[in-house]
Coordinates of C-alpha atoms in Angstrom, one line a residue:
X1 CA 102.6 36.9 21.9
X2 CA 103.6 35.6 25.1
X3 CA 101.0 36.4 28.3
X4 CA 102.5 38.9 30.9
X5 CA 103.3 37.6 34.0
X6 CA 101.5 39.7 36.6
X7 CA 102.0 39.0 40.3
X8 CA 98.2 37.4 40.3
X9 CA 99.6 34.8 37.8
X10 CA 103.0 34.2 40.1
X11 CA 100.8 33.6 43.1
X12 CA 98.6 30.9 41.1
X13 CA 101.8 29.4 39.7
X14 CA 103.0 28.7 43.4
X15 CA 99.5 27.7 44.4
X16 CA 99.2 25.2 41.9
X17 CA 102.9 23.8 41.7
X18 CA 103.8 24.3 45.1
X19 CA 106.5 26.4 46.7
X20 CA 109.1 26.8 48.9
X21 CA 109.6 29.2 52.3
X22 CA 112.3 31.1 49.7
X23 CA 109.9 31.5 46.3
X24 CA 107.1 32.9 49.0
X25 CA 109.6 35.8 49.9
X26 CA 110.9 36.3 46.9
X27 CA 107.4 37.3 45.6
X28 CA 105.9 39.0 48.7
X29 CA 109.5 40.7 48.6
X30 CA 108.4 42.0 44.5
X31 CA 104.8 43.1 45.4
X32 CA 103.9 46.6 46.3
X33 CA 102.9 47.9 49.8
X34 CA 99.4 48.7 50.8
X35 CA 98.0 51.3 52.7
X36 CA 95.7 50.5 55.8
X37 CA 93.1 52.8 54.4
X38 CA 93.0 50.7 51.1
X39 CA 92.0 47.4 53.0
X40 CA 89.4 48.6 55.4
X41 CA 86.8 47.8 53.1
X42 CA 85.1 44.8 55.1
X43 CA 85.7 40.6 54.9
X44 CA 88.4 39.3 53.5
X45 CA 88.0 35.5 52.5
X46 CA 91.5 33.5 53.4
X47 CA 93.0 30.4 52.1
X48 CA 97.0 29.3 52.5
X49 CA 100.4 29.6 50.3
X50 CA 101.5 26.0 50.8
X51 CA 105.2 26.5 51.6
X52 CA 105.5 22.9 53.2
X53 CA 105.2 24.8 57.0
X54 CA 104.3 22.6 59.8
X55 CA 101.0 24.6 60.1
X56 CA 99.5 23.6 56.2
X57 CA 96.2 22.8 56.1
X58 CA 95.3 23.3 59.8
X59 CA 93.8 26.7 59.7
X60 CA 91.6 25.5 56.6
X61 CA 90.7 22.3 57.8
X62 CA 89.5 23.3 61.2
X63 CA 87.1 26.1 59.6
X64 CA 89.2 29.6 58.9
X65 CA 87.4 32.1 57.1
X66 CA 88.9 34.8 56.9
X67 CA 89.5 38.3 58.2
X68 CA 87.3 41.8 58.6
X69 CA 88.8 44.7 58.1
X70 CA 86.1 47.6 59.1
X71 CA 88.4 50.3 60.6
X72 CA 91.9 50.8 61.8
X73 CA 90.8 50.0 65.1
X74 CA 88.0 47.8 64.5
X75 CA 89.5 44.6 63.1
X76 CA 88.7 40.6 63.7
X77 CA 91.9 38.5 62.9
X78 CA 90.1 35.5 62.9
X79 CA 86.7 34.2 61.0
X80 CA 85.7 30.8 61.1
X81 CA 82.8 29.3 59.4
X82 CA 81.2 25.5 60.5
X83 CA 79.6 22.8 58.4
X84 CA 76.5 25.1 58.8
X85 CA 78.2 27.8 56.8
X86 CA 77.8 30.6 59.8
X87 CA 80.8 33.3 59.7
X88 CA 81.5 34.6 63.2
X89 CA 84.5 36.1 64.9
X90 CA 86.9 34.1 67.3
X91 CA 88.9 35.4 70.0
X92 CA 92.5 34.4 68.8
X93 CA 93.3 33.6 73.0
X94 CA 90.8 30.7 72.8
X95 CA 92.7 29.2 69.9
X96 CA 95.3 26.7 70.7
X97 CA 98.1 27.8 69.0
X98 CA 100.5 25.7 70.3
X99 CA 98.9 22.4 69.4
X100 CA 98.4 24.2 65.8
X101 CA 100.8 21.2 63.5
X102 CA 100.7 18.5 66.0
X103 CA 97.2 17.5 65.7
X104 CA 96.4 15.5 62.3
X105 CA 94.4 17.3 59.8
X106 CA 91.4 14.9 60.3
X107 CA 91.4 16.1 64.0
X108 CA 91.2 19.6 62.6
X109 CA 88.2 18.8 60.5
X110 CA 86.3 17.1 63.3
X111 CA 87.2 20.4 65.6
X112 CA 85.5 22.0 62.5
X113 CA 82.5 19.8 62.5
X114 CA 82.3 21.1 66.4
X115 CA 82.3 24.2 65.6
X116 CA 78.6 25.2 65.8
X117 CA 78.3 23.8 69.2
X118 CA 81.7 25.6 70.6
X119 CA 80.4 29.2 68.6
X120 CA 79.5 30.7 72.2
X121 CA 82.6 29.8 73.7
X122 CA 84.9 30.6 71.1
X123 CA 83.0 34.2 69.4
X124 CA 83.6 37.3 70.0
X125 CA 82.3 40.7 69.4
X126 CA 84.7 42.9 69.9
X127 CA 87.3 44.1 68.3
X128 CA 90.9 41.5 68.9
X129 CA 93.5 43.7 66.6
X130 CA 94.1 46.8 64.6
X131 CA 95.7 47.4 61.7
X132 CA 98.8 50.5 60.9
X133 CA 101.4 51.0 58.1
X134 CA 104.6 49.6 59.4
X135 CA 107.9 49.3 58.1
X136 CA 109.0 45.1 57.2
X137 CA 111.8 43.7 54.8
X138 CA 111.9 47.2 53.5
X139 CA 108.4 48.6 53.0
X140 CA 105.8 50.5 54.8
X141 CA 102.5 48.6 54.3
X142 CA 99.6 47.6 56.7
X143 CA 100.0 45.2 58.8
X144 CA 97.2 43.7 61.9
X145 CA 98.4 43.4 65.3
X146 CA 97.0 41.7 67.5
X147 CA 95.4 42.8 70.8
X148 CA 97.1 40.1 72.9
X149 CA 99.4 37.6 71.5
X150 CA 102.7 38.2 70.3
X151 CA 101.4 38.4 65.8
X152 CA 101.7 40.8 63.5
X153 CA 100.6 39.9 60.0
X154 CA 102.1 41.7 56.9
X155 CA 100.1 42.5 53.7
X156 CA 101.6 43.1 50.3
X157 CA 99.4 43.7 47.2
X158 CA 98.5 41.1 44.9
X159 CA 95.7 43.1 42.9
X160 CA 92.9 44.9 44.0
X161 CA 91.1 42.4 45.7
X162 CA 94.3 40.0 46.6
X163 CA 96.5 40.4 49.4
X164 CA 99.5 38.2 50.1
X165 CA 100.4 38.0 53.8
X166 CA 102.8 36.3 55.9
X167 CA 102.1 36.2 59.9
X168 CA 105.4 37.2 62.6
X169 CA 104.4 35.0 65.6
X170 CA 107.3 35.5 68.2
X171 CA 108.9 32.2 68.4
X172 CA 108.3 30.4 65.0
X173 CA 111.0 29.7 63.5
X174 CA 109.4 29.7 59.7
X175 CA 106.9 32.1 57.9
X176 CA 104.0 31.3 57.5
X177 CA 102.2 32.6 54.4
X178 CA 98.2 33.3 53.4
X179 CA 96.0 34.7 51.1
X180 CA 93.1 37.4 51.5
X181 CA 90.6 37.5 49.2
X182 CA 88.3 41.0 49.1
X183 CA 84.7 40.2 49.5
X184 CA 82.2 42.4 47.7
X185 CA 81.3 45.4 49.5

């Protein structure tokens, strides 16, 4: 009997063999839309879809976390965690975007390793985005906007604790796609 391919078992195929920009859309094209209401459960634990974009590996190697999700209006786009293993929220205008792909990843883990030191500069406690159902490539599903940058990012349902999403940053030219992981609640 042959195994059922589930989208959870797509998604590890293109983790583990690699994919392009196209096989990325094609599943995040096939997944169903989630509600806002559904993901407002708390943090979500992120890691990357390698689709060979000039960005792979930064946000991991320089210490992203994740995402929380507590309310609609109540949302932290960015996590990071240090060497010391300490979770706290960043305000996404004190990331440098623009030098996000130009800088080697062994500069990214040594901004990590800083990390604990540049906490008071970089946290923040309140809330830097919000999340509402919006319609992309065809499909109402939640998406988080940001408070002040030009991002949206789009999430699509893996499973029920798997989100695939794909970020819309005004101005880059190729999609860039993650992974949200539900933590316990």
């Amino acid at each position: 009997m042959a195994d059922v391919e589930t989208p959870a078992t797509r998604l590890r195929g293109l983790r583990e063999g690699g994919c392009t920009p196209q096989q990325a859309w094609e599943l995040f094209d096939s997944l169903p839309a989630v509600r806002v209401d559904e993901i407002t459960t708390g943090r979500w634990s992120g890691d990357e879809l390698d689709t060979g974009h000039p960005w792979a590996g930064v946000l991991v190697e320089s210490g992203w976390y994740g995402k929380q999700f507590d309310s609609p209006d109540n949302v932290q786009p960015l996590l990071f965690a240090g060497p010391d293993a300490a979770v706290f929220a960043v305000d996404p205008r004190r990331v440098p975007l623009g030098l996000a792909g130009r800088i080697p990843l062994s500069g990214m883990r040594a901004a990590r390793a800083l990390l604990p030191i540049l906490r008071p500069l970089l946290r923040t406690r309140a809330p830097r985005a919000r999340l509402r159902n919006l319609e992309y490539r065809g499909k109402i599903s939640a998406a988080m906007v940001y408070d002040h940058l030009p991002i949206i990012d789009i999430f699509r349902l893996v499973d029920d604790r798997t989100l695939l999403g794909v970020m819309d940053l005004r101005g880059l030219s190729e999609p860039y796609f993650f992974i949200l992981h539900r933590e316990s609640v």
